[in-house]
Coordinates of C-alpha atoms and ligand atoms in Angstrom, one line a residue:
M1 CA 27.3 -2.4 -28.9
A2 CA 26.0 -5.0 -26.6
I3 CA 23.0 -7.3 -26.2
R4 CA 20.9 -6.5 -23.2
E5 CA 18.7 -8.8 -21.2
I6 CA 15.0 -8.5 -22.3
R7 CA 12.7 -8.2 -19.3
L8 CA 9.8 -10.5 -19.3
E9 CA 6.2 -10.1 -18.3
G10 CA 5.9 -10.3 -14.5
D11 CA 8.8 -7.9 -14.1
E12 CA 7.5 -4.8 -12.3
I13 CA 9.4 -2.4 -14.5
L14 CA 7.1 -3.3 -17.4
T15 CA 4.1 -1.8 -15.6
K16 CA 5.7 1.5 -14.8
K17 CA 5.4 4.9 -16.6
C18 CA 8.7 5.9 -18.2
K19 CA 10.5 9.2 -17.6
E20 CA 11.2 11.8 -20.2
V21 CA 14.7 11.8 -21.8
K22 CA 16.4 15.1 -21.1
L23 CA 20.1 14.3 -21.9
F24 CA 20.9 13.5 -25.5
N25 CA 24.4 12.2 -24.7
E26 CA 26.6 9.2 -25.4
R27 CA 24.9 7.2 -22.8
L28 CA 21.6 7.6 -24.7
H29 CA 23.2 6.7 -28.0
T30 CA 24.7 3.5 -26.5
L31 CA 21.3 2.6 -25.1
L32 CA 19.6 3.0 -28.5
D33 CA 22.4 1.1 -30.3
D34 CA 22.1 -1.8 -27.7
M35 CA 18.3 -1.8 -28.0
Y36 CA 18.5 -2.1 -31.7
E37 CA 21.0 -4.9 -31.6
T38 CA 19.0 -6.7 -28.9
M39 CA 15.7 -6.3 -30.9
T40 CA 17.3 -7.5 -34.2
K41 CA 18.9 -10.6 -32.5
A42 CA 15.6 -11.5 -30.9
G43 CA 13.7 -11.2 -34.2
G44 CA 11.4 -8.4 -33.0
V45 CA 10.1 -5.3 -34.8
G46 CA 10.1 -3.0 -31.8
L47 CA 11.7 -2.6 -28.4
T48 CA 11.5 0.0 -25.6
G49 CA 13.6 1.2 -22.7
P50 CA 11.7 -0.6 -19.9
Q51 CA 12.0 -3.9 -21.8
V52 CA 15.8 -3.6 -21.2
G53 CA 15.4 -2.3 -17.7
V54 CA 15.7 1.4 -18.4
L55 CA 12.6 3.4 -17.4
K56 CA 13.1 6.0 -20.1
R57 CA 10.9 7.1 -23.0
V58 CA 12.9 5.5 -25.8
V59 CA 11.8 3.2 -28.6
V60 CA 13.4 1.4 -31.5
I61 CA 11.4 0.0 -34.4
D62 CA 12.2 -1.8 -37.6
V63 CA 9.4 -3.3 -39.6
G64 CA 11.6 -3.8 -42.8
E65 CA 12.7 -7.0 -44.3
T66 CA 16.4 -6.3 -44.1
P67 CA 17.7 -5.3 -40.6
G68 CA 19.3 -1.8 -40.5
E69 CA 17.5 -0.4 -43.6
N70 CA 14.4 0.9 -41.9
K71 CA 15.7 1.7 -38.4
I72 CA 13.5 4.1 -36.5
E73 CA 14.4 5.7 -33.2
L74 CA 11.8 7.6 -31.2
V75 CA 12.8 9.5 -28.1
N76 CA 9.9 11.0 -26.0
P77 CA 7.4 10.0 -28.6
E78 CA 3.8 11.2 -28.6
I79 CA 1.0 10.0 -31.0
I80 CA -0.6 13.2 -32.3
E81 CA -2.9 11.8 -34.9
S82 CA -4.6 8.5 -35.6
E83 CA -7.2 7.4 -38.1
G84 CA -9.0 4.2 -39.2
S85 CA -8.6 0.8 -37.6
Q86 CA -7.0 -2.5 -38.2
R87 CA -7.3 -5.9 -36.5
D88 CA -4.3 -8.3 -36.7
S89 CA -2.2 -10.5 -34.5
E90 CA 0.4 -9.0 -32.3
G91 CA 3.2 -10.3 -30.1
C92 CA 5.8 -8.9 -27.8
L93 CA 9.5 -9.8 -27.0
S94 CA 8.6 -9.5 -23.3
V95 CA 5.7 -12.0 -23.6
P96 CA 7.3 -14.9 -25.6
D97 CA 5.2 -17.2 -27.6
I98 CA 1.9 -15.5 -26.9
F99 CA 0.0 -13.9 -29.7
G100 CA -3.3 -12.1 -29.8
I101 CA -5.6 -10.2 -32.1
V102 CA -5.4 -6.5 -31.2
E103 CA -7.3 -3.6 -32.8
R104 CA -5.1 -0.6 -33.6
P105 CA -5.4 2.5 -35.8
K106 CA -4.7 2.0 -39.5
K107 CA -2.5 5.1 -39.6
V108 CA -0.8 7.2 -36.9
T109 CA 1.4 10.2 -36.8
V110 CA 4.0 10.4 -34.0
R111 CA 6.0 13.4 -32.9
A112 CA 9.3 12.5 -31.3
Q113 CA 12.9 13.5 -30.8
D114 CA 15.9 11.9 -32.5
R115 CA 19.0 10.8 -30.6
Y116 CA 20.3 14.4 -30.8
G117 CA 17.2 16.0 -29.4
K118 CA 15.8 17.2 -32.7
W119 CA 12.0 17.0 -33.1
F120 CA 10.4 15.3 -36.1
K121 CA 7.1 13.8 -37.2
L122 CA 6.6 10.4 -38.6
T123 CA 3.5 8.9 -40.2
G124 CA 3.1 5.1 -40.3
E125 CA 0.5 2.8 -41.7
D126 CA -0.4 -0.9 -41.1
L127 CA 2.4 -2.7 -39.4
L128 CA 4.4 0.4 -38.6
A129 CA 1.3 2.1 -37.1
R130 CA 0.7 -1.0 -35.0
A131 CA 4.3 -1.0 -33.8
I132 CA 4.2 2.7 -32.9
C133 CA 1.1 2.1 -30.8
H134 CA 2.4 -1.1 -29.2
E135 CA 5.8 0.5 -28.3
T136 CA 4.4 3.9 -27.0
D137 CA 2.0 1.8 -24.8
H138 CA 5.1 0.2 -23.2
L139 CA 6.2 3.7 -22.1
E140 CA 3.0 4.0 -20.1
G141 CA 3.4 0.6 -18.5
I142 CA 0.9 -1.0 -20.8
I143 CA 1.4 -4.5 -22.3
F144 CA -0.5 -5.5 -25.4
R145 CA -2.4 -8.2 -23.5
E146 CA -4.6 -5.4 -22.2
H147 CA -5.9 -4.9 -25.7
V148 CA -6.2 -8.5 -26.8
I149 CA -9.6 -9.4 -28.3
E150 CA -8.7 -13.0 -28.8
Y151 CA -5.5 -15.1 -28.4
C152 CA -4.3 -16.8 -31.5
E153 CA -1.6 -19.4 -32.5
K154 CA 1.1 -17.2 -33.8
K155 CA 2.0 -14.0 -35.7
Ligands
CO201 CO1 6.1 -5.3 -26.6

């Protein structure tokens, strides 16, 4: 595994729509492993392909207290259900030290493939729902700033 460079706001790749993953091979597994390690080291709860310079529909998330215990990998994710709403502060590893209040659904269900190509569904609430929305936005070239209602001090 290796730490990859996190692309920052201003980098064009962050504004582009990502491509579907079609090959579930060793290269994908290395990418996911590297993304998880990079996210953990940076202290984030989510990271996507374009943030490490790869224009692919891949996401890693971990909203747990202990790194590694709640690892989620989403390949080609699509939000298929959402309900309710929540307002809370949000940040992004590609936009260091900037936090803002963003409204997101309270609960979402996502359909995605795992690293081997197998489809599954995952339902998340609260912070996990927020992370799923934030990260799937990245795959469309959308940064959370577009949703900020009001900037705030920190997370
Ligand atoms: Co982000």
